[in-house]
């Protein structure tokens, strides 16, 4: 047997379902070999650890258990002797021997484990029959044991359970301001993370924390009352049109005109005091923005529940009161502050999070504190979340570090809960500078998506002409839209999000390389092979071909190294999903899908499939089908639609 990808970093778990079963067998062998120590260790809350990991080199097999070395001291035995005892225990366990060949002891006491070919083939068959392709639901008995035990918290305290919601706070543009490429990144990354978490069975609250409150509404409302008073009394009286331009006009007046300034300040007070006319104006502005944002979300097929900053207004006073009661508040130059531990600014002074300004006003940080408090609070007074994830640009890292620390010290975060900032880098133009249009303006999201689709359409028409293919206008529009939007999303997701990323239409639309068009083509091609395979199968001897859909009478059978490489890559899907769920890095899934297409192409180029004789034909078609299913499911989790033809 040949190992899948020798370049796999050892930290990445592999073939998680198999890993999980092997861990259980090893645990049992340890318990049986060293009953007293195992019981004592378990009672102390730290069961003996077999230290199962993916094999560091393909020569060593599929997995290795390194636990014997660490156990030598507590057990008072030589590591090799421990390894021998575990190996003997494993060999007496039929569930183990069904899965693995005889374990080998290597070096000072490593246990090398090699999976049986028929066990791998059976695993492929099981995934083919499973619409979830082997990815368990969170909280299921076979929960993913990935790095984070926190993914399936089990603590007796029972503070958080797998049914408590996970919150993904993403997109979150600001009313009457530009929804810029940074928000696009947040939207795309946040949606992909939400999809993965939902697929794992978590109840996900997709929250759009829109900036719908603040002093800027004073000038916006003042301007609105002056230029379009009829809007306040008659529904749909005015079309505010481009709100961003409206914002600019208001700002220009605010900066130039002192009377306007003082009216705007009074307007803020009126709005906060709940004056009905001011509220109405505020609502109008929000509705207008909402319509514009929604057009983008619809286009990208993204669902979000709006819960803007204003939602937390009623809770701001309580935040201050709580912090005061916890003894965290310090009055500094008239402002209520919490000084951060372990974070200092210039001259080594600790930095504060300002909770209430000297004029009594609250700010962005106060609202985020109220949001955290609300999100973790038990229902009905809050969301009762067990994990809260914020997707914003890396520039907000210190803001979140600050409010997270304050929230923790205030005692608002349950012990088992996770609170995470998911930062991403800047979107740059091909010149490495901030993305701008040729005339130097900020790029509008709508224009950016339009251009991606237009370019795809032009490419497609050129290709159709070259190939002498005739397709309907409907087909062309559908393919161009799907590929164009997929390209924009995939380009963003396939980067390690923490780095800055250079936006390039040429690169994201290329048919070769780690791009959406490449993967969408792979899906079309493989689905085509599977379809043709179905036809071949129908014309061949029905009996011999039953293996196309493996059953116990016709198990899958693989012989070629390229087949085994593909099998192993396919079986890594569950491990990759677990990694994304834990680390919140969608590029892991992108890299996996790209590698899967490459491993598939190597297999398909080098091993006959449609021309293979019947028993091999069925097994190879099964690999084609599982590859197509995996690519479709994986792309779907990235928010990318696939095509039957293109
Ligand atoms: N509105 C903010 C911005 O445009 C992003 C909000 C992110 N979410 C949060 N809870 N702070 O930068």
PDB file of C-alpha atoms and ligand atoms in Angstrom, residues 169 171-174 180 183 209-211 309 364 368 371 375 390-393 396 399-400, ligand 1:
ATOM      1  CA  UNK A 169     -21.139  37.577  14.020  1.00  0.00           C
ATOM      2  CA  UNK A 171     -20.659  40.878   7.566  1.00  0.00           C
ATOM      3  CA  UNK A 172     -21.825  43.687   9.891  1.00  0.00           C
ATOM      4  CA  UNK A 173     -21.619  46.746   7.628  1.00  0.00           C
ATOM      5  CA  UNK A 174     -22.582  50.227   8.802  1.00  0.00           C
ATOM      6  CA  UNK A 180     -16.659  47.667   1.317  1.00  0.00           C
ATOM      7  CA  UNK A 183     -17.260  43.524   4.660  1.00  0.00           C
ATOM      8  CA  UNK A 209     -24.115  43.311  13.913  1.00  0.00           C
ATOM      9  CA  UNK A 210     -24.796  46.321  11.683  1.00  0.00           C
ATOM     10  CA  UNK A 211     -23.574  49.714  12.784  1.00  0.00           C
ATOM     11  CA  UNK A 309     -25.869  47.757  17.622  1.00  0.00           C
ATOM     12  CA  UNK A 364     -18.477  50.669  20.062  1.00  0.00           C
ATOM     13  CA  UNK A 368     -19.744  44.855  22.163  1.00  0.00           C
ATOM     14  CA  UNK A 371     -23.487  41.945  23.114  1.00  0.00           C
ATOM     15  CA  UNK A 375     -25.028  36.280  23.961  1.00  0.00           C
ATOM     16  CA  UNK A 390     -16.494  37.357  15.299  1.00  0.00           C
ATOM     17  CA  UNK A 391     -15.353  37.677  11.716  1.00  0.00           C
ATOM     18  CA  UNK A 392     -13.720  41.066  11.097  1.00  0.00           C
ATOM     19  CA  UNK A 393     -10.525  42.492   9.685  1.00  0.00           C
ATOM     20  CA  UNK A 396      -9.977  45.103  15.145  1.00  0.00           C
ATOM     21  CA  UNK A 399     -10.538  45.930  20.213  1.00  0.00           C
ATOM     22  CA  UNK A 400     -11.720  42.335  20.596  1.00  0.00           C
TER      23      UNK A 400
HETATM   24  N1  LIG B   1     -19.567  47.434  11.924  1.00  0.00           N
HETATM   25  C1  LIG B   1     -18.215  47.056  12.163  1.00  0.00           C
HETATM   26  C2  LIG B   1     -17.324  47.508  11.009  1.00  0.00           C
HETATM   27  O1  LIG B   1     -17.810  47.839   9.954  1.00  0.00           O
HETATM   28  C3  LIG B   1     -18.046  45.555  12.307  1.00  0.00           C
HETATM   29  C4  LIG B   1     -18.791  44.953  13.455  1.00  0.00           C
HETATM   30  C5  LIG B   1     -18.246  43.607  13.835  1.00  0.00           C
HETATM   31  N2  LIG B   1     -18.958  42.987  14.913  1.00  0.00           N
HETATM   32  C6  LIG B   1     -18.915  43.373  16.197  1.00  0.00           C
HETATM   33  N3  LIG B   1     -19.633  42.726  17.082  1.00  0.00           N
HETATM   34  N4  LIG B   1     -18.127  44.351  16.578  1.00  0.00           N
HETATM   35  O2  LIG B   1     -16.122  47.550  11.165  1.00  0.00           O
END
